[in-house]
PDB file of C-alpha atoms and ligand atoms in Angstrom:
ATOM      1  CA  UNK A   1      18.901 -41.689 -73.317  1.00 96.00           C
ATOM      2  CA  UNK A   2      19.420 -38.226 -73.591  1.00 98.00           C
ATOM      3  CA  UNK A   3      17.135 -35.572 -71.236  1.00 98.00           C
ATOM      4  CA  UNK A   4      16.691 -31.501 -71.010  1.00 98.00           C
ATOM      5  CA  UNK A   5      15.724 -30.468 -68.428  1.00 99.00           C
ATOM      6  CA  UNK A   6      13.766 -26.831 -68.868  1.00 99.00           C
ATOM      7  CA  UNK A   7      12.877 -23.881 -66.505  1.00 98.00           C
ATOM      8  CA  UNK A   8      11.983 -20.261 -67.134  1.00 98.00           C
ATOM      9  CA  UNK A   9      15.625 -18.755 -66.724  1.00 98.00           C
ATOM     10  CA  UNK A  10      17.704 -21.883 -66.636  1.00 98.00           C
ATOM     11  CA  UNK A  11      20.042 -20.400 -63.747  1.00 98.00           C
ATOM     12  CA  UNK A  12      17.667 -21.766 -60.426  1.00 98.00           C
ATOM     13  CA  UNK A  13      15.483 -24.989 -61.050  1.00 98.00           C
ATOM     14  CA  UNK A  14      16.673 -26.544 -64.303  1.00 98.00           C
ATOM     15  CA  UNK A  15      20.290 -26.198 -63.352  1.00 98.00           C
ATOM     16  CA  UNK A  16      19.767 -28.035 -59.860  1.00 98.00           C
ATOM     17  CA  UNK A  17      17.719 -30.684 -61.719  1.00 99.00           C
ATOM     18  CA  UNK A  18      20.705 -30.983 -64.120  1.00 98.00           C
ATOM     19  CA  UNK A  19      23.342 -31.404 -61.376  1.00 98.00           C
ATOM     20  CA  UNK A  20      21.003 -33.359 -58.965  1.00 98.00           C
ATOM     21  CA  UNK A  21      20.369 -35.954 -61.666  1.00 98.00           C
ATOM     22  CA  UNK A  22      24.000 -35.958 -62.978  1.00 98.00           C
ATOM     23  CA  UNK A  23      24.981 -36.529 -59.437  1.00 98.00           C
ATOM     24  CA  UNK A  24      22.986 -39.588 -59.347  1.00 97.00           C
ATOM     25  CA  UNK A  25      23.438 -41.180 -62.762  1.00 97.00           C
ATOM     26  CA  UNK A  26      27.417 -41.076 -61.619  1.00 97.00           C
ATOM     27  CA  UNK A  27      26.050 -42.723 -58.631  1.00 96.00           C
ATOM     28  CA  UNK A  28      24.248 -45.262 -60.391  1.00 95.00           C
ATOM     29  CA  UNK A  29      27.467 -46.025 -63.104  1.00 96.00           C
ATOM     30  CA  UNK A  30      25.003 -45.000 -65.737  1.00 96.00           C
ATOM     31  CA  UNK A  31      27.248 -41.646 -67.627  1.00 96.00           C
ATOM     32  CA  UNK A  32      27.326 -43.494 -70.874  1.00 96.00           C
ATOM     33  CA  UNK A  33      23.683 -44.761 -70.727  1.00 95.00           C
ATOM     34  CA  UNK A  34      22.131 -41.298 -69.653  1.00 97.00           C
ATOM     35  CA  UNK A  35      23.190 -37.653 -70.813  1.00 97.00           C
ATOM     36  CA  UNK A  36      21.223 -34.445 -69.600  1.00 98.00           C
ATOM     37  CA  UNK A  37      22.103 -31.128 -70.291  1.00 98.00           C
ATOM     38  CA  UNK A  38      19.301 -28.063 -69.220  1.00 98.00           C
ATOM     39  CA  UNK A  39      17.440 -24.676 -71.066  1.00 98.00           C
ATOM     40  CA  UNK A  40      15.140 -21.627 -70.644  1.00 98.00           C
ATOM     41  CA  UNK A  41      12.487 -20.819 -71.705  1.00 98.00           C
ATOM     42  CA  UNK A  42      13.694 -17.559 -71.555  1.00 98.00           C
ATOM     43  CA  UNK A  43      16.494 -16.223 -72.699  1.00 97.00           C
ATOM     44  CA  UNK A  44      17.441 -13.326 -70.700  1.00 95.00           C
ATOM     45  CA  UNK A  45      20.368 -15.150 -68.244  1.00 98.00           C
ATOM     46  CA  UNK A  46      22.027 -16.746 -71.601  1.00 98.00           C
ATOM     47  CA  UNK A  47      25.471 -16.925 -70.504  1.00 98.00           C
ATOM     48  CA  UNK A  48      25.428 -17.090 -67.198  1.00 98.00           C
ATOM     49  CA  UNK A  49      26.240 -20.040 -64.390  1.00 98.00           C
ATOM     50  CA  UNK A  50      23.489 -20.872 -62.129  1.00 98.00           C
ATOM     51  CA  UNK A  51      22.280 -18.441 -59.419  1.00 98.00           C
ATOM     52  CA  UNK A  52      24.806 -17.933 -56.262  1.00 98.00           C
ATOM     53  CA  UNK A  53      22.312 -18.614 -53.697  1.00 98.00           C
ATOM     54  CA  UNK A  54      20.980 -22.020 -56.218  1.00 98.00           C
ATOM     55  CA  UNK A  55      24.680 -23.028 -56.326  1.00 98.00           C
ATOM     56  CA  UNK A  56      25.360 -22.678 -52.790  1.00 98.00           C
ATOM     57  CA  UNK A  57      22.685 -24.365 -50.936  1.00 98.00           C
ATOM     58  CA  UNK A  58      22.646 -27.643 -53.791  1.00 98.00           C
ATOM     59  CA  UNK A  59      26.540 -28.135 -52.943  1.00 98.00           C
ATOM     60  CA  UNK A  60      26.014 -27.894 -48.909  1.00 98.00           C
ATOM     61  CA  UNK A  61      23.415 -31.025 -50.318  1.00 97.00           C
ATOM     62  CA  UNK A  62      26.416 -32.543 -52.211  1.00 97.00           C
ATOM     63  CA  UNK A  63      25.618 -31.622 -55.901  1.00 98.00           C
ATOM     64  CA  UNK A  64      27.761 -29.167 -57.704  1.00 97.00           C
ATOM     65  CA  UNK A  65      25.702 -26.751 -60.564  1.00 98.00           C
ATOM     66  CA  UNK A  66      28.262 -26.175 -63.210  1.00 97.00           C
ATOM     67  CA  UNK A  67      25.988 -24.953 -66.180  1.00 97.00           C
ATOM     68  CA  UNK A  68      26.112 -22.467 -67.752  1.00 98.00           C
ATOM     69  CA  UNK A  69      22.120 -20.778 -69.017  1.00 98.00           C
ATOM     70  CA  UNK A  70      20.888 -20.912 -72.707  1.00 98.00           C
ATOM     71  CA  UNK A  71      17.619 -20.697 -73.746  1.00 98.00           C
ATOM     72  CA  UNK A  72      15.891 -23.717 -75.177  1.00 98.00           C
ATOM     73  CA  UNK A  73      16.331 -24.239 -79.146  1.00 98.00           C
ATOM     74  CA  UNK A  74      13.320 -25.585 -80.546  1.00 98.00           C
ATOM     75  CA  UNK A  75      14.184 -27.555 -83.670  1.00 96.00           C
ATOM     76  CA  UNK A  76      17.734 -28.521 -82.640  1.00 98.00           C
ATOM     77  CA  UNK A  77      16.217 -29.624 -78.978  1.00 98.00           C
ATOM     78  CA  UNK A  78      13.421 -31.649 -79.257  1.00 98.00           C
ATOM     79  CA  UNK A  79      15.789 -33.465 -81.932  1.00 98.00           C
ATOM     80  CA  UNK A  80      18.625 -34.128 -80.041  1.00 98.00           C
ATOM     81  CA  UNK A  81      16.957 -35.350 -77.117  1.00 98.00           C
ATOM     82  CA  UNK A  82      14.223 -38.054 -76.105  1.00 98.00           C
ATOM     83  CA  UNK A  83      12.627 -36.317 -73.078  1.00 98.00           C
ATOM     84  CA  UNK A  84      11.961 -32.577 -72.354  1.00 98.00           C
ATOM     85  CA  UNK A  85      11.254 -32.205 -68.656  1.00 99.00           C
ATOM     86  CA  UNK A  86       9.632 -28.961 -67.426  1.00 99.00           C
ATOM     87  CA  UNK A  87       9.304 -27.872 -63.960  1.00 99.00           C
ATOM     88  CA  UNK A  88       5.848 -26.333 -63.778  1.00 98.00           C
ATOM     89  CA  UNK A  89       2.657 -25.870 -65.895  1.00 98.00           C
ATOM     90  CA  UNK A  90       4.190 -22.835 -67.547  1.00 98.00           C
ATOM     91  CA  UNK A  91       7.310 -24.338 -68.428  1.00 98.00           C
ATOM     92  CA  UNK A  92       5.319 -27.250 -70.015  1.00 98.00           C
ATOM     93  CA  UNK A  93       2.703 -24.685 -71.929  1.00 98.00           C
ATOM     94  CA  UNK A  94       5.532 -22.984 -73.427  1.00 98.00           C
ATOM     95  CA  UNK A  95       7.577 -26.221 -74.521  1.00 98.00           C
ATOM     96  CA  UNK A  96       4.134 -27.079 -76.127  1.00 98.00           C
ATOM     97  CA  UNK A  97       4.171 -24.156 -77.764  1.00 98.00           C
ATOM     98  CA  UNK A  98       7.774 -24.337 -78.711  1.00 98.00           C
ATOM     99  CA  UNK A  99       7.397 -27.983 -80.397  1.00 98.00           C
ATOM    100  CA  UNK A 100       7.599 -28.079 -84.061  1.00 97.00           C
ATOM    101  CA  UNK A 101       5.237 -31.378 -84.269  1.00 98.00           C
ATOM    102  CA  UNK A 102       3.373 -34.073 -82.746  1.00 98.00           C
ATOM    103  CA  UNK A 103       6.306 -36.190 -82.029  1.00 98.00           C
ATOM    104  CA  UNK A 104       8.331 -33.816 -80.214  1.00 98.00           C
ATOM    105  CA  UNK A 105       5.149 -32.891 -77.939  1.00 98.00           C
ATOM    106  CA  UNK A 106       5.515 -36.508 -76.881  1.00 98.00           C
ATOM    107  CA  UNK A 107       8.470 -36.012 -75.590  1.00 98.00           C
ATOM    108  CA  UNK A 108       7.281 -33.589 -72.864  1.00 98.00           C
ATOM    109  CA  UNK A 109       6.910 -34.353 -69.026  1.00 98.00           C
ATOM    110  CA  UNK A 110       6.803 -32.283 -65.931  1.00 98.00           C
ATOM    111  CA  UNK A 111       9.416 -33.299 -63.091  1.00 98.00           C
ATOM    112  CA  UNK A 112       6.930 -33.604 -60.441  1.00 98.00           C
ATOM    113  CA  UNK A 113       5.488 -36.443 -62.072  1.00 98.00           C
ATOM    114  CA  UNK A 114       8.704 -38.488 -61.477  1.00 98.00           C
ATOM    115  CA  UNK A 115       8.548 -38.282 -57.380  1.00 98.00           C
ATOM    116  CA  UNK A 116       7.618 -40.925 -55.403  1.00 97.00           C
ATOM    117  CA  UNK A 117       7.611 -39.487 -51.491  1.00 98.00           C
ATOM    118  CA  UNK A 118       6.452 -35.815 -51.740  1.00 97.00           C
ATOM    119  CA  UNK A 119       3.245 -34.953 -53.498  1.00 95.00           C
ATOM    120  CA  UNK A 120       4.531 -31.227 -55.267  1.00 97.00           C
ATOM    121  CA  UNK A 121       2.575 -30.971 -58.713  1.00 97.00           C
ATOM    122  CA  UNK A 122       5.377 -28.150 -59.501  1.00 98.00           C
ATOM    123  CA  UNK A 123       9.234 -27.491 -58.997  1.00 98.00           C
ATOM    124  CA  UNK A 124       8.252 -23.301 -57.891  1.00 98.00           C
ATOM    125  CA  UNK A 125      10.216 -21.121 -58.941  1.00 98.00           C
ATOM    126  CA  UNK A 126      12.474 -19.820 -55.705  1.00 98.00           C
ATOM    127  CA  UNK A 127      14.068 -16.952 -57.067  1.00 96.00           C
ATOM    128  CA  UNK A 128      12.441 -14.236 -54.922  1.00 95.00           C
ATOM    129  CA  UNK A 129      12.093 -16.665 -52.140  1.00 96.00           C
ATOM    130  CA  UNK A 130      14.324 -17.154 -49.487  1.00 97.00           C
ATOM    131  CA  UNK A 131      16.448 -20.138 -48.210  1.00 97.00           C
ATOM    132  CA  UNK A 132      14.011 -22.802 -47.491  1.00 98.00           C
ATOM    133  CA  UNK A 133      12.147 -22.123 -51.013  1.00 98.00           C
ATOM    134  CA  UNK A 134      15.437 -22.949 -52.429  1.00 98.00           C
ATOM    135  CA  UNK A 135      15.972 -26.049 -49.966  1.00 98.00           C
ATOM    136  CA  UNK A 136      12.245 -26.890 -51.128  1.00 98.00           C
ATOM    137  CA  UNK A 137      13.600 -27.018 -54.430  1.00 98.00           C
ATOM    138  CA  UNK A 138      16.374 -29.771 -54.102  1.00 98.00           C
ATOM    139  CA  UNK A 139      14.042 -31.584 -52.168  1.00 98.00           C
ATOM    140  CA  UNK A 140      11.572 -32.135 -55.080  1.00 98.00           C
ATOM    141  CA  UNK A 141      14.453 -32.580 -57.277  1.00 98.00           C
ATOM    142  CA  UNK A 142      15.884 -35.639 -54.916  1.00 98.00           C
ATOM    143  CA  UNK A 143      13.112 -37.244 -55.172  1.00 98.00           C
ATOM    144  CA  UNK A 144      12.238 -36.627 -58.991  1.00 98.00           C
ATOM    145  CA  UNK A 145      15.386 -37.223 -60.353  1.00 98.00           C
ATOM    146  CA  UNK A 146      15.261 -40.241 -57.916  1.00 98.00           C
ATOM    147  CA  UNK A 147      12.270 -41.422 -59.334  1.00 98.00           C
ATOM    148  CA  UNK A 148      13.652 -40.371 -62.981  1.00 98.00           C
ATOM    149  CA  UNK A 149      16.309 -43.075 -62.915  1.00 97.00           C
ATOM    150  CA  UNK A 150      14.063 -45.745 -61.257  1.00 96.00           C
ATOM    151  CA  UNK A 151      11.835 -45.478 -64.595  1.00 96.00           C
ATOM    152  CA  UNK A 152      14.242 -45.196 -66.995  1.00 96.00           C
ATOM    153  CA  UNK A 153      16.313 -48.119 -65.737  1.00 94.00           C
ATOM    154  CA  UNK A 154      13.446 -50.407 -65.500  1.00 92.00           C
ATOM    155  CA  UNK A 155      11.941 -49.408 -68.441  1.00 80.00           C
ATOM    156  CA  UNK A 156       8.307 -48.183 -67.409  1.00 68.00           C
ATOM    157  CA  UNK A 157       7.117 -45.746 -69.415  1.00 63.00           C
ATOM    158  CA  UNK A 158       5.545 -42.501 -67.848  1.00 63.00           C
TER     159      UNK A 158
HETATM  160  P1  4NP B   1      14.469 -20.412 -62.815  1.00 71.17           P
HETATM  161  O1  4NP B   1      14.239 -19.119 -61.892  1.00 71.17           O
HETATM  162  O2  4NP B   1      13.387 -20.367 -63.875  1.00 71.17           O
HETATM  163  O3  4NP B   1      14.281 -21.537 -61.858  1.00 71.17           O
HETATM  164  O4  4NP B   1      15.865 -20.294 -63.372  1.00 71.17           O
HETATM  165  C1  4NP B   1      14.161 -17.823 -62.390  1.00 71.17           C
HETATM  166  C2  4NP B   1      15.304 -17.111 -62.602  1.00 71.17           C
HETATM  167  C3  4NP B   1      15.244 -15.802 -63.057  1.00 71.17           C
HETATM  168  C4  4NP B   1      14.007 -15.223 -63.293  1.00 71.17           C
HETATM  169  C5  4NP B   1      12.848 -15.959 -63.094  1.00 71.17           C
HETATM  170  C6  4NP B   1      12.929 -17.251 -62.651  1.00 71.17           C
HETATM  171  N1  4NP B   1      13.938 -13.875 -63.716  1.00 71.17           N
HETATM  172  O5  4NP B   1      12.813 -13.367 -63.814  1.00 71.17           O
HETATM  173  O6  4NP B   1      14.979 -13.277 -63.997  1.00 71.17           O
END
């Protein structure tokens, strides 16, 4: 099972979801079952590692963000991968937009949907917000990426 995880600049929310959910699939002895890797949907950071202030308060939670931005590539993406995870309603309009057919549409899902304690309907984006909108952040992404496993181990389908 292979997952991309998607925000708008892939150095803030996608990158924590990446490294949150890594993090836990190494927990769970799951690396050769589940792969994830994360995109933009913008461009503009291409190159860079994820944002200081991102990176810092995920590893005082124990997750280290090692990736390294790139904006999404349609055809080659929704290929190589069976789901596309968004963090917010933009993220998912744009990935809709980006999809060259029906099939890779299917593969679309929003993270929120994947918690099970908090009732978020988006990851928001944090990067003009201060500490606790980034803390906010890794606390959707616990439970989501908690949630994440728990469905794709047991096979439910979301
Ligand atoms: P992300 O956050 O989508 O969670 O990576 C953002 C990072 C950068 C910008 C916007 C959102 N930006 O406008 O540069």
């Amino acid at each position: 099972m292979r997952i991309l995880f998607v925000c708008l600049g892939n150095i803030c929310r996608s990158p924590a979801a990446e490294g949150v959910f890594k993090h836990l699939v190494e927990e769970s002895g799951l690396e050769k079952e589940i792969t994830c890797d994360s995109a933009g949907t913008a461009g503009y950071h291409e190159g860079e590692g994820a944002y200081p202030k991102m990176k810092k308060i995920a590893l005082k939670r124990g997750h280290d963000l090692t990736s390294i931005s790139r904006p999404v590539r349609p055809k080659r993406d929704f290929e190589d991968f069976d789901l596309i995870i968004g963090m917010d309603d933009q993220n998912i309009a744009d990935l809709t937009r980006m999809a060259p057919d029906a099939n890779s549409r299917a593969k679309i899902r929003k993270m929120t949907d994947y918690c099970t304690r908090l009732r978020h309907r988006s990851v928001p984006d944090p990067y003009y917000g201060d500490s606790s909108d980034y803390e906010l952040v890794i606390d959707i992404l616990e439970d989501a990426c908690a949630g994440l496993i728990e469905v794709l181990t047991t096979g439910r389908h979301l």
